[in-house]
mmCIF file with all atom_site columns, C-alpha atoms in Angstrom:
data_model
loop_
_atom_site.group_PDB
_atom_site.id
_atom_site.type_symbol
_atom_site.label_atom_id
_atom_site.label_alt_id
_atom_site.label_comp_id
_atom_site.label_asym_id
_atom_site.label_entity_id
_atom_site.label_seq_id
_atom_site.pdbx_PDB_ins_code
_atom_site.Cartn_x
_atom_site.Cartn_y
_atom_site.Cartn_z
_atom_site.occupancy
_atom_site.B_iso_or_equiv
_atom_site.pdbx_formal_charge
_atom_site.auth_seq_id
_atom_site.auth_comp_id
_atom_site.auth_asym_id
_atom_site.auth_atom_id
_atom_site.pdbx_PDB_model_num
ATOM 1   C CA . GLU A 1 1   ? -104.101 -43.570 -193.999 1.00 42.00 ? 18  GLU A CA 1
ATOM 2   C CA . LYS A 1 2   ? -107.781 -42.712 -193.985 1.00 48.00 ? 19  LYS A CA 1
ATOM 3   C CA . ARG A 1 3   ? -108.743 -39.121 -193.295 1.00 51.00 ? 20  ARG A CA 1
ATOM 4   C CA . TRP A 1 4   ? -111.336 -40.034 -190.641 1.00 50.00 ? 21  TRP A CA 1
ATOM 5   C CA . TYR A 1 5   ? -108.523 -41.293 -188.410 1.00 50.00 ? 22  TYR A CA 1
ATOM 6   C CA . ALA A 1 6   ? -106.684 -37.964 -188.374 1.00 50.00 ? 23  ALA A CA 1
ATOM 7   C CA . PRO A 1 7   ? -108.434 -36.301 -185.377 1.00 50.00 ? 24  PRO A CA 1
ATOM 8   C CA . TRP A 1 8   ? -107.506 -39.215 -183.115 1.00 50.00 ? 25  TRP A CA 1
ATOM 9   C CA . ARG A 1 9   ? -103.793 -39.278 -183.859 1.00 56.00 ? 26  ARG A CA 1
ATOM 10  C CA . GLY A 1 10  ? -101.678 -38.614 -180.779 1.00 59.00 ? 27  GLY A CA 1
ATOM 11  C CA . LYS A 1 11  ? -99.619  -35.450 -180.515 1.00 62.00 ? 28  LYS A CA 1
ATOM 12  C CA . TYR A 1 12  ? -96.229  -35.360 -178.850 1.00 61.00 ? 29  TYR A CA 1
ATOM 13  C CA . LYS A 1 13  ? -96.571  -34.042 -175.302 1.00 72.00 ? 30  LYS A CA 1
ATOM 14  C CA . GLU A 1 14  ? -93.523  -34.542 -173.120 1.00 74.00 ? 31  GLU A CA 1
ATOM 15  C CA . ASP A 1 15  ? -95.354  -34.249 -169.790 1.00 77.00 ? 32  ASP A CA 1
ATOM 16  C CA . GLU A 1 16  ? -97.876  -36.905 -170.826 1.00 80.00 ? 33  GLU A CA 1
ATOM 17  C CA . ILE A 1 17  ? -95.071  -39.224 -171.896 1.00 80.00 ? 34  ILE A CA 1
ATOM 18  C CA . GLU A 1 18  ? -93.397  -38.849 -168.498 1.00 84.00 ? 35  GLU A CA 1
ATOM 19  C CA . ASN A 1 19  ? -96.728  -39.533 -166.818 1.00 87.00 ? 36  ASN A CA 1
ATOM 20  C CA . ASP A 1 20  ? -97.176  -42.652 -168.958 1.00 86.00 ? 37  ASP A CA 1
ATOM 21  C CA . LYS A 1 21  ? -93.759  -43.887 -167.803 1.00 89.00 ? 38  LYS A CA 1
ATOM 22  C CA . ILE A 1 22  ? -94.943  -43.580 -164.207 1.00 91.00 ? 39  ILE A CA 1
ATOM 23  C CA . LEU A 1 23  ? -98.142  -45.464 -165.045 1.00 92.00 ? 40  LEU A CA 1
ATOM 24  C CA . LEU A 1 24  ? -96.125  -48.167 -166.781 1.00 93.00 ? 41  LEU A CA 1
ATOM 25  C CA . GLN A 1 25  ? -93.931  -48.596 -163.711 1.00 94.00 ? 42  GLN A CA 1
ATOM 26  C CA . SER A 1 26  ? -97.008  -48.815 -161.477 1.00 95.00 ? 43  SER A CA 1
ATOM 27  C CA . PHE A 1 27  ? -98.475  -51.466 -163.766 1.00 96.00 ? 44  PHE A CA 1
ATOM 28  C CA . TYR A 1 28  ? -95.353  -53.615 -163.471 1.00 96.00 ? 45  TYR A CA 1
ATOM 29  C CA . ASN A 1 29  ? -94.844  -52.992 -159.734 1.00 96.00 ? 46  ASN A CA 1
ATOM 30  C CA . ASN A 1 30  ? -98.451  -53.978 -159.042 1.00 97.00 ? 47  ASN A CA 1
ATOM 31  C CA . SER A 1 31  ? -98.102  -57.120 -161.160 1.00 96.00 ? 48  SER A CA 1
ATOM 32  C CA . GLY A 1 32  ? -95.268  -58.673 -159.159 1.00 96.00 ? 49  GLY A CA 1
ATOM 33  C CA . PHE A 1 33  ? -92.303  -57.062 -160.921 1.00 96.00 ? 50  PHE A CA 1
ATOM 34  C CA . LYS A 1 34  ? -90.707  -55.215 -158.006 1.00 95.00 ? 51  LYS A CA 1
ATOM 35  C CA . ASP A 1 35  ? -87.383  -54.623 -159.777 1.00 95.00 ? 52  ASP A CA 1
ATOM 36  C CA . TYR A 1 36  ? -88.812  -53.139 -162.986 1.00 96.00 ? 53  TYR A CA 1
ATOM 37  C CA . TYR A 1 37  ? -87.204  -49.996 -164.386 1.00 93.00 ? 54  TYR A CA 1
ATOM 38  C CA . CYS A 1 38  ? -86.921  -48.174 -167.693 1.00 92.00 ? 55  CYS A CA 1
ATOM 39  C CA . ILE A 1 39  ? -83.369  -48.473 -169.027 1.00 93.00 ? 56  ILE A CA 1
ATOM 40  C CA . SER A 1 40  ? -83.754  -45.900 -171.775 1.00 90.00 ? 57  SER A CA 1
ATOM 41  C CA . GLN A 1 41  ? -86.285  -44.067 -173.887 1.00 86.00 ? 58  GLN A CA 1
ATOM 42  C CA . ASN A 1 42  ? -85.716  -43.026 -177.489 1.00 86.00 ? 59  ASN A CA 1
ATOM 43  C CA . ILE A 1 43  ? -87.764  -40.906 -179.850 1.00 84.00 ? 60  ILE A CA 1
ATOM 44  C CA . VAL A 1 44  ? -87.405  -41.950 -183.474 1.00 87.00 ? 61  VAL A CA 1
ATOM 45  C CA . ASN A 1 45  ? -88.478  -39.489 -186.160 1.00 85.00 ? 62  ASN A CA 1
ATOM 46  C CA . ASN A 1 46  ? -90.269  -41.307 -188.951 1.00 81.00 ? 63  ASN A CA 1
ATOM 47  C CA . GLY A 1 47  ? -90.793  -38.222 -191.024 1.00 81.00 ? 64  GLY A CA 1
ATOM 48  C CA . LYS A 1 48  ? -94.372  -37.348 -190.239 1.00 80.00 ? 65  LYS A CA 1
ATOM 49  C CA . TYR A 1 49  ? -94.577  -39.354 -187.054 1.00 82.00 ? 66  TYR A CA 1
ATOM 50  C CA . LEU A 1 50  ? -92.579  -40.016 -183.913 1.00 82.00 ? 67  LEU A CA 1
ATOM 51  C CA . ASP A 1 51  ? -92.022  -43.517 -182.587 1.00 86.00 ? 68  ASP A CA 1
ATOM 52  C CA . LEU A 1 52  ? -91.496  -43.899 -178.841 1.00 86.00 ? 69  LEU A CA 1
ATOM 53  C CA . VAL A 1 53  ? -89.114  -46.770 -178.121 1.00 89.00 ? 70  VAL A CA 1
ATOM 54  C CA . TYR A 1 54  ? -88.760  -47.973 -174.532 1.00 90.00 ? 71  TYR A CA 1
ATOM 55  C CA . ASN A 1 55  ? -85.991  -50.304 -173.422 1.00 93.00 ? 72  ASN A CA 1
ATOM 56  C CA . ILE A 1 56  ? -87.138  -51.816 -170.135 1.00 94.00 ? 73  ILE A CA 1
ATOM 57  C CA . TYR A 1 57  ? -85.963  -54.310 -167.541 1.00 96.00 ? 74  TYR A CA 1
ATOM 58  C CA . GLU A 1 58  ? -88.829  -56.400 -166.186 1.00 95.00 ? 75  GLU A CA 1
ATOM 59  C CA . GLY A 1 59  ? -86.951  -58.533 -163.688 1.00 93.00 ? 76  GLY A CA 1
ATOM 60  C CA . PRO A 1 60  ? -88.455  -61.568 -161.960 1.00 94.00 ? 77  PRO A CA 1
ATOM 61  C CA . LYS A 1 61  ? -92.038  -61.819 -160.748 1.00 96.00 ? 78  LYS A CA 1
ATOM 62  C CA . TYR A 1 62  ? -92.086  -62.007 -156.934 1.00 96.00 ? 79  TYR A CA 1
ATOM 63  C CA . PHE A 1 63  ? -94.420  -63.619 -154.417 1.00 97.00 ? 80  PHE A CA 1
ATOM 64  C CA . PHE A 1 64  ? -94.604  -62.915 -150.680 1.00 96.00 ? 81  PHE A CA 1
ATOM 65  C CA . ARG A 1 65  ? -93.491  -65.622 -148.294 1.00 95.00 ? 82  ARG A CA 1
ATOM 66  C CA . ASP A 1 66  ? -92.904  -64.927 -144.572 1.00 95.00 ? 83  ASP A CA 1
ATOM 67  C CA . THR A 1 67  ? -93.352  -61.776 -142.450 1.00 96.00 ? 84  THR A CA 1
ATOM 68  C CA . TYR A 1 68  ? -91.188  -60.948 -139.422 1.00 96.00 ? 85  TYR A CA 1
ATOM 69  C CA . TRP A 1 69  ? -91.773  -58.277 -136.751 1.00 97.00 ? 86  TRP A CA 1
ATOM 70  C CA . GLU A 1 70  ? -89.228  -56.716 -134.398 1.00 97.00 ? 87  GLU A CA 1
ATOM 71  C CA . GLY A 1 71  ? -89.620  -53.970 -131.789 1.00 96.00 ? 88  GLY A CA 1
ATOM 72  C CA . ASN A 1 72  ? -93.376  -54.381 -131.331 1.00 96.00 ? 89  ASN A CA 1
ATOM 73  C CA . GLU A 1 73  ? -94.549  -54.477 -127.715 1.00 95.00 ? 90  GLU A CA 1
ATOM 74  C CA . ILE A 1 74  ? -98.082  -53.069 -127.941 1.00 95.00 ? 91  ILE A CA 1
ATOM 75  C CA . PHE A 1 75  ? -99.404  -55.533 -130.519 1.00 96.00 ? 92  PHE A CA 1
ATOM 76  C CA . ALA A 1 76  ? -98.593  -59.209 -131.032 1.00 96.00 ? 93  ALA A CA 1
ATOM 77  C CA . ASP A 1 77  ? -97.018  -60.458 -134.262 1.00 97.00 ? 94  ASP A CA 1
ATOM 78  C CA . SER A 1 78  ? -100.266 -62.205 -135.221 1.00 96.00 ? 95  SER A CA 1
ATOM 79  C CA . THR A 1 79  ? -102.303 -59.005 -134.773 1.00 96.00 ? 96  THR A CA 1
ATOM 80  C CA . LEU A 1 80  ? -99.962  -57.027 -137.006 1.00 97.00 ? 97  LEU A CA 1
ATOM 81  C CA . SER A 1 81  ? -99.817  -59.762 -139.637 1.00 96.00 ? 98  SER A CA 1
ATOM 82  C CA . ASN A 1 82  ? -103.617 -59.972 -139.775 1.00 95.00 ? 99  ASN A CA 1
ATOM 83  C CA . ALA A 1 83  ? -103.848 -56.188 -140.160 1.00 95.00 ? 100 ALA A CA 1
ATOM 84  C CA . LEU A 1 84  ? -101.224 -56.193 -142.900 1.00 95.00 ? 101 LEU A CA 1
ATOM 85  C CA . ASN A 1 85  ? -103.437 -58.629 -144.845 1.00 93.00 ? 102 ASN A CA 1
ATOM 86  C CA . ILE A 1 86  ? -100.633 -60.053 -146.981 1.00 94.00 ? 103 ILE A CA 1
ATOM 87  C CA . ASN A 1 87  ? -100.559 -63.831 -147.038 1.00 94.00 ? 104 ASN A CA 1
ATOM 88  C CA . TYR A 1 88  ? -98.055  -66.521 -147.973 1.00 95.00 ? 105 TYR A CA 1
ATOM 89  C CA . GLY A 1 89  ? -97.997  -66.865 -151.766 1.00 95.00 ? 106 GLY A CA 1
ATOM 90  C CA . ASP A 1 90  ? -99.612  -63.494 -152.554 1.00 96.00 ? 107 ASP A CA 1
ATOM 91  C CA . LEU A 1 91  ? -98.278  -61.752 -155.644 1.00 97.00 ? 108 LEU A CA 1
ATOM 92  C CA . TYR A 1 92  ? -96.136  -58.690 -154.880 1.00 97.00 ? 109 TYR A CA 1
ATOM 93  C CA . ASN A 1 93  ? -98.259  -55.574 -155.339 1.00 97.00 ? 110 ASN A CA 1
ATOM 94  C CA . ARG A 1 94  ? -96.612  -52.274 -154.421 1.00 96.00 ? 111 ARG A CA 1
ATOM 95  C CA . ASP A 1 95  ? -99.786  -50.223 -153.973 1.00 96.00 ? 112 ASP A CA 1
ATOM 96  C CA . HIS A 1 96  ? -101.534 -52.882 -151.900 1.00 95.00 ? 113 HIS A CA 1
ATOM 97  C CA . PHE A 1 97  ? -98.457  -53.198 -149.692 1.00 96.00 ? 114 PHE A CA 1
ATOM 98  C CA . ASN A 1 98  ? -98.187  -49.432 -149.112 1.00 95.00 ? 115 ASN A CA 1
ATOM 99  C CA . ILE A 1 99  ? -101.902 -49.082 -148.374 1.00 94.00 ? 116 ILE A CA 1
ATOM 100 C CA . SER A 1 100 ? -101.767 -51.986 -145.923 1.00 93.00 ? 117 SER A CA 1
ATOM 101 C CA . LEU A 1 101 ? -98.671  -50.548 -144.282 1.00 92.00 ? 118 LEU A CA 1
ATOM 102 C CA . PHE A 1 102 ? -99.833  -46.983 -143.754 1.00 89.00 ? 119 PHE A CA 1
ATOM 103 C CA . GLN A 1 103 ? -103.603 -47.380 -143.428 1.00 89.00 ? 120 GLN A CA 1
ATOM 104 C CA . ASN A 1 104 ? -103.767 -50.658 -141.533 1.00 93.00 ? 121 ASN A CA 1
ATOM 105 C CA . ILE A 1 105 ? -100.596 -50.972 -139.450 1.00 95.00 ? 122 ILE A CA 1
ATOM 106 C CA . SER A 1 106 ? -100.073 -47.270 -138.744 1.00 94.00 ? 123 SER A CA 1
ATOM 107 C CA . SER A 1 107 ? -103.763 -46.863 -137.883 1.00 93.00 ? 124 SER A CA 1
ATOM 108 C CA . LEU A 1 108 ? -103.556 -49.537 -135.200 1.00 95.00 ? 125 LEU A CA 1
ATOM 109 C CA . TYR A 1 109 ? -100.842 -47.576 -133.426 1.00 96.00 ? 126 TYR A CA 1
ATOM 110 C CA . MET A 1 110 ? -102.253 -44.089 -134.050 1.00 96.00 ? 127 MET A CA 1
ATOM 111 C CA . ASP A 1 111 ? -105.604 -45.125 -132.575 1.00 96.00 ? 128 ASP A CA 1
ATOM 112 C CA . LYS A 1 112 ? -103.671 -45.832 -129.367 1.00 96.00 ? 129 LYS A CA 1
ATOM 113 C CA . GLY A 1 113 ? -101.884 -42.476 -129.429 1.00 96.00 ? 130 GLY A CA 1
ATOM 114 C CA . TYR A 1 114 ? -98.597  -43.575 -131.009 1.00 96.00 ? 131 TYR A CA 1
ATOM 115 C CA . LEU A 1 115 ? -98.410  -40.736 -133.499 1.00 94.00 ? 132 LEU A CA 1
ATOM 116 C CA . ASN A 1 116 ? -94.599  -40.766 -133.496 1.00 94.00 ? 133 ASN A CA 1
ATOM 117 C CA . LEU A 1 117 ? -94.434  -44.363 -134.681 1.00 95.00 ? 134 LEU A CA 1
ATOM 118 C CA . ASN A 1 118 ? -91.380  -45.147 -136.806 1.00 95.00 ? 135 ASN A CA 1
ATOM 119 C CA . LEU A 1 119 ? -92.140  -48.099 -139.069 1.00 94.00 ? 136 LEU A CA 1
ATOM 120 C CA . LYS A 1 120 ? -89.283  -49.438 -141.198 1.00 95.00 ? 137 LYS A CA 1
ATOM 121 C CA . HIS A 1 121 ? -89.248  -52.467 -143.460 1.00 96.00 ? 138 HIS A CA 1
ATOM 122 C CA . GLN A 1 122 ? -86.968  -54.341 -145.799 1.00 96.00 ? 139 GLN A CA 1
ATOM 123 C CA . PHE A 1 123 ? -87.504  -57.063 -148.376 1.00 96.00 ? 140 PHE A CA 1
ATOM 124 C CA . ILE A 1 124 ? -85.352  -60.162 -148.050 1.00 95.00 ? 141 ILE A CA 1
ATOM 125 C CA . HIS A 1 125 ? -84.886  -62.098 -151.260 1.00 91.00 ? 142 HIS A CA 1
ATOM 126 C CA . SER A 1 126 ? -84.630  -65.863 -151.120 1.00 82.00 ? 143 SER A CA 1
ATOM 127 C CA . GLU A 1 127 ? -81.655  -67.174 -153.061 1.00 81.00 ? 144 GLU A CA 1
ATOM 128 C CA . ASN A 1 128 ? -82.568  -68.804 -156.396 1.00 79.00 ? 145 ASN A CA 1
ATOM 129 C CA . SER A 1 129 ? -86.260  -68.215 -155.670 1.00 85.00 ? 146 SER A CA 1
ATOM 130 C CA . ASP A 1 130 ? -89.079  -65.907 -156.673 1.00 92.00 ? 147 ASP A CA 1
ATOM 131 C CA . SER A 1 131 ? -90.097  -65.468 -153.008 1.00 94.00 ? 148 SER A CA 1
ATOM 132 C CA . ILE A 1 132 ? -89.487  -62.455 -150.778 1.00 95.00 ? 149 ILE A CA 1
ATOM 133 C CA . ASP A 1 133 ? -89.808  -62.124 -147.007 1.00 96.00 ? 150 ASP A CA 1
ATOM 134 C CA . ILE A 1 134 ? -90.784  -58.888 -145.255 1.00 97.00 ? 151 ILE A CA 1
ATOM 135 C CA . LYS A 1 135 ? -88.925  -57.830 -142.136 1.00 97.00 ? 152 LYS A CA 1
ATOM 136 C CA . PHE A 1 136 ? -90.383  -54.970 -140.085 1.00 97.00 ? 153 PHE A CA 1
ATOM 137 C CA . ASP A 1 137 ? -88.473  -52.938 -137.506 1.00 97.00 ? 154 ASP A CA 1
ATOM 138 C CA . ILE A 1 138 ? -90.802  -50.869 -135.315 1.00 96.00 ? 155 ILE A CA 1
ATOM 139 C CA . GLU A 1 139 ? -90.003  -47.987 -132.979 1.00 96.00 ? 156 GLU A CA 1
ATOM 140 C CA . GLU A 1 140 ? -93.260  -47.397 -131.118 1.00 96.00 ? 157 GLU A CA 1
ATOM 141 C CA . ASN A 1 141 ? -92.013  -44.331 -129.193 1.00 95.00 ? 158 ASN A CA 1
ATOM 142 C CA . ASN A 1 142 ? -94.299  -42.386 -126.869 1.00 95.00 ? 159 ASN A CA 1
ATOM 143 C CA . ILE A 1 143 ? -98.030  -41.770 -126.558 1.00 97.00 ? 160 ILE A CA 1
ATOM 144 C CA . VAL A 1 144 ? -99.186  -38.329 -127.755 1.00 97.00 ? 161 VAL A CA 1
ATOM 145 C CA . SER A 1 145 ? -102.034 -36.382 -126.159 1.00 97.00 ? 162 SER A CA 1
ATOM 146 C CA . VAL A 1 146 ? -104.251 -33.543 -127.404 1.00 97.00 ? 163 VAL A CA 1
ATOM 147 C CA . ARG A 1 147 ? -103.290 -30.068 -126.190 1.00 97.00 ? 164 ARG A CA 1
ATOM 148 C CA . LYS A 1 148 ? -106.240 -28.179 -127.710 1.00 96.00 ? 165 LYS A CA 1
ATOM 149 C CA . VAL A 1 149 ? -108.791 -28.317 -130.530 1.00 96.00 ? 166 VAL A CA 1
ATOM 150 C CA . VAL A 1 150 ? -108.842 -25.288 -132.848 1.00 96.00 ? 167 VAL A CA 1
ATOM 151 C CA . ILE A 1 151 ? -111.818 -24.380 -135.083 1.00 96.00 ? 168 ILE A CA 1
ATOM 152 C CA . LYS A 1 152 ? -111.070 -22.271 -138.174 1.00 94.00 ? 169 LYS A CA 1
ATOM 153 C CA . GLY A 1 153 ? -113.001 -20.880 -141.136 1.00 94.00 ? 170 GLY A CA 1
ATOM 154 C CA . ASN A 1 154 ? -116.418 -20.447 -139.482 1.00 94.00 ? 171 ASN A CA 1
ATOM 155 C CA . GLU A 1 155 ? -117.687 -16.919 -140.118 1.00 93.00 ? 172 GLU A CA 1
ATOM 156 C CA . LYS A 1 156 ? -121.441 -17.519 -139.905 1.00 92.00 ? 173 LYS A CA 1
ATOM 157 C CA . THR A 1 157 ? -121.681 -20.719 -137.868 1.00 93.00 ? 174 THR A CA 1
ATOM 158 C CA . ASN A 1 158 ? -121.388 -20.498 -134.098 1.00 94.00 ? 175 ASN A CA 1
ATOM 159 C CA . GLU A 1 159 ? -118.314 -22.357 -132.881 1.00 94.00 ? 176 GLU A CA 1
ATOM 160 C CA . ASN A 1 160 ? -120.348 -24.278 -130.288 1.00 94.00 ? 177 ASN A CA 1
ATOM 161 C CA . VAL A 1 161 ? -122.427 -25.844 -133.084 1.00 94.00 ? 178 VAL A CA 1
ATOM 162 C CA . ILE A 1 162 ? -119.230 -27.357 -134.445 1.00 95.00 ? 179 ILE A CA 1
ATOM 163 C CA . ARG A 1 163 ? -117.674 -28.240 -131.085 1.00 95.00 ? 180 ARG A CA 1
ATOM 164 C CA . ARG A 1 164 ? -120.588 -30.361 -129.930 1.00 94.00 ? 181 ARG A CA 1
ATOM 165 C CA . GLU A 1 165 ? -119.883 -32.700 -132.871 1.00 94.00 ? 182 GLU A CA 1
ATOM 166 C CA . ILE A 1 166 ? -116.286 -33.187 -131.689 1.00 94.00 ? 183 ILE A CA 1
ATOM 167 C CA . ASP A 1 167 ? -115.811 -35.909 -129.083 1.00 93.00 ? 184 ASP A CA 1
ATOM 168 C CA . ILE A 1 168 ? -112.075 -35.372 -128.652 1.00 94.00 ? 185 ILE A CA 1
ATOM 169 C CA . TYR A 1 169 ? -111.019 -33.061 -125.823 1.00 95.00 ? 186 TYR A CA 1
ATOM 170 C CA . PRO A 1 170 ? -107.808 -31.471 -124.492 1.00 96.00 ? 187 PRO A CA 1
ATOM 171 C CA . GLY A 1 171 ? -105.924 -34.017 -122.428 1.00 96.00 ? 188 GLY A CA 1
ATOM 172 C CA . ASP A 1 172 ? -107.277 -37.017 -124.373 1.00 97.00 ? 189 ASP A CA 1
ATOM 173 C CA . THR A 1 173 ? -104.913 -39.499 -125.959 1.00 97.00 ? 190 THR A CA 1
ATOM 174 C CA . PHE A 1 174 ? -104.744 -38.864 -129.691 1.00 96.00 ? 191 PHE A CA 1
ATOM 175 C CA . ASN A 1 175 ? -106.941 -41.242 -131.699 1.00 96.00 ? 192 ASN A CA 1
ATOM 176 C CA . ARG A 1 176 ? -106.683 -41.184 -135.484 1.00 94.00 ? 193 ARG A CA 1
ATOM 177 C CA . SER A 1 177 ? -110.016 -42.892 -136.203 1.00 93.00 ? 194 SER A CA 1
ATOM 178 C CA . LYS A 1 178 ? -111.974 -40.612 -133.864 1.00 94.00 ? 195 LYS A CA 1
ATOM 179 C CA . PHE A 1 179 ? -110.388 -37.552 -135.442 1.00 94.00 ? 196 PHE A CA 1
ATOM 180 C CA . ILE A 1 180 ? -111.277 -38.758 -138.948 1.00 92.00 ? 197 ILE A CA 1
ATOM 181 C CA . ASP A 1 181 ? -114.876 -39.376 -137.784 1.00 94.00 ? 198 ASP A CA 1
ATOM 182 C CA . VAL A 1 182 ? -115.059 -35.735 -136.690 1.00 94.00 ? 199 VAL A CA 1
ATOM 183 C CA . ARG A 1 183 ? -115.058 -34.672 -140.336 1.00 94.00 ? 200 ARG A CA 1
ATOM 184 C CA . THR A 1 184 ? -118.013 -36.956 -141.128 1.00 94.00 ? 201 THR A CA 1
ATOM 185 C CA . LYS A 1 185 ? -120.049 -35.719 -138.171 1.00 95.00 ? 202 LYS A CA 1
ATOM 186 C CA . ILE A 1 186 ? -119.500 -32.047 -139.024 1.00 96.00 ? 203 ILE A CA 1
ATOM 187 C CA . MET A 1 187 ? -120.268 -32.599 -142.715 1.00 95.00 ? 204 MET A CA 1
ATOM 188 C CA . LEU A 1 188 ? -123.593 -34.186 -141.717 1.00 95.00 ? 205 LEU A CA 1
ATOM 189 C CA . LEU A 1 189 ? -124.646 -30.803 -140.288 1.00 94.00 ? 206 LEU A CA 1
ATOM 190 C CA . ASN A 1 190 ? -125.003 -29.766 -143.946 1.00 93.00 ? 207 ASN A CA 1
ATOM 191 C CA . PHE A 1 191 ? -123.616 -26.295 -143.208 1.00 94.00 ? 208 PHE A CA 1
ATOM 192 C CA . PHE A 1 192 ? -120.252 -26.760 -144.905 1.00 95.00 ? 209 PHE A CA 1
ATOM 193 C CA . GLU A 1 193 ? -118.855 -27.437 -148.343 1.00 95.00 ? 210 GLU A CA 1
ATOM 194 C CA . ASN A 1 194 ? -115.773 -29.051 -146.854 1.00 95.00 ? 211 ASN A CA 1
ATOM 195 C CA . VAL A 1 195 ? -114.154 -29.892 -143.531 1.00 95.00 ? 212 VAL A CA 1
ATOM 196 C CA . MET A 1 196 ? -110.369 -30.274 -143.414 1.00 95.00 ? 213 MET A CA 1
ATOM 197 C CA . PRO A 1 197 ? -108.924 -31.865 -140.252 1.00 94.00 ? 214 PRO A CA 1
ATOM 198 C CA . ASP A 1 198 ? -105.220 -31.346 -139.613 1.00 95.00 ? 215 ASP A CA 1
ATOM 199 C CA . ILE A 1 199 ? -102.658 -32.101 -136.918 1.00 95.00 ? 216 ILE A CA 1
ATOM 200 C CA . ASN A 1 200 ? -100.171 -29.552 -135.609 1.00 95.00 ? 217 ASN A CA 1
ATOM 201 C CA . PRO A 1 201 ? -97.424  -31.144 -133.453 1.00 94.00 ? 218 PRO A CA 1
ATOM 202 C CA . MET A 1 202 ? -96.511  -28.808 -130.592 1.00 93.00 ? 219 MET A CA 1
ATOM 203 C CA . ASN A 1 203 ? -93.788  -30.990 -129.067 1.00 91.00 ? 220 ASN A CA 1
ATOM 204 C CA . ASN A 1 204 ? -92.929  -34.656 -128.819 1.00 90.00 ? 221 ASN A CA 1
ATOM 205 C CA . ASP A 1 205 ? -95.833  -35.316 -126.426 1.00 95.00 ? 222 ASP A CA 1
ATOM 206 C CA . GLU A 1 206 ? -98.680  -33.019 -127.549 1.00 96.00 ? 223 GLU A CA 1
ATOM 207 C CA . VAL A 1 207 ? -100.539 -32.004 -130.697 1.00 96.00 ? 224 VAL A CA 1
ATOM 208 C CA . ASP A 1 208 ? -103.144 -29.406 -131.562 1.00 96.00 ? 225 ASP A CA 1
ATOM 209 C CA . LEU A 1 209 ? -106.055 -30.663 -133.646 1.00 96.00 ? 226 LEU A CA 1
ATOM 210 C CA . ILE A 1 210 ? -107.138 -28.223 -136.346 1.00 96.00 ? 227 ILE A CA 1
ATOM 211 C CA . VAL A 1 211 ? -110.659 -28.350 -137.819 1.00 96.00 ? 228 VAL A CA 1
ATOM 212 C CA . ASP A 1 212 ? -110.789 -25.989 -140.797 1.00 96.00 ? 229 ASP A CA 1
ATOM 213 C CA . VAL A 1 213 ? -114.319 -25.606 -142.228 1.00 96.00 ? 230 VAL A CA 1
ATOM 214 C CA . MET A 1 214 ? -115.537 -24.092 -145.489 1.00 95.00 ? 231 MET A CA 1
ATOM 215 C CA . GLU A 1 215 ? -119.056 -22.773 -145.106 1.00 94.00 ? 232 GLU A CA 1
ATOM 216 C CA . LYS A 1 216 ? -121.699 -23.039 -147.822 1.00 90.00 ? 233 LYS A CA 1
ATOM 217 C CA . GLY A 1 217 ? -122.811 -19.911 -149.619 1.00 80.00 ? 234 GLY A CA 1
#
């Protein structure tokens, strides 16, 4: 071994190895291998070095086929399928599926006030096939309204300066997109290092909206 290589040799760090195992699983899960798992991991001492030996199960590579919706009354099947943005023949990708599920589907409902949405799904495997169907079971539940809007963290900035950038009021139906836009509008004032919106459920029908600001020095 040449001496110039020495500084770049890896050192054994257990936490980094565990993190690499998570990254390896993500790589497989996002490449179609939904059933991947690590069977075992061995560390072999080769005197001066350690060899990491992974015994893994890849499983089959899956592709999406059909999508089914049950329990949805507010939105049509076609609207939900378009929002999900997963088409027939697409390669299974765990991260893309989760992002589509929680950012696209949940957002549709939360923009209409359905904050208590319960969205369940299951994958149905086709026999002797690499295809999987998705079956969704939706509990839309009730519409949630805003009880009050609370401003926190402002020590130098008058509260009215912040409130006039907020176009959500007590009694309004909760709207996720409008509440996210509040952060952008307040940040554009250029008075704050950060703006952290939060939701505090008061009961099954009402929430308090929290706008926590961090003022600039």
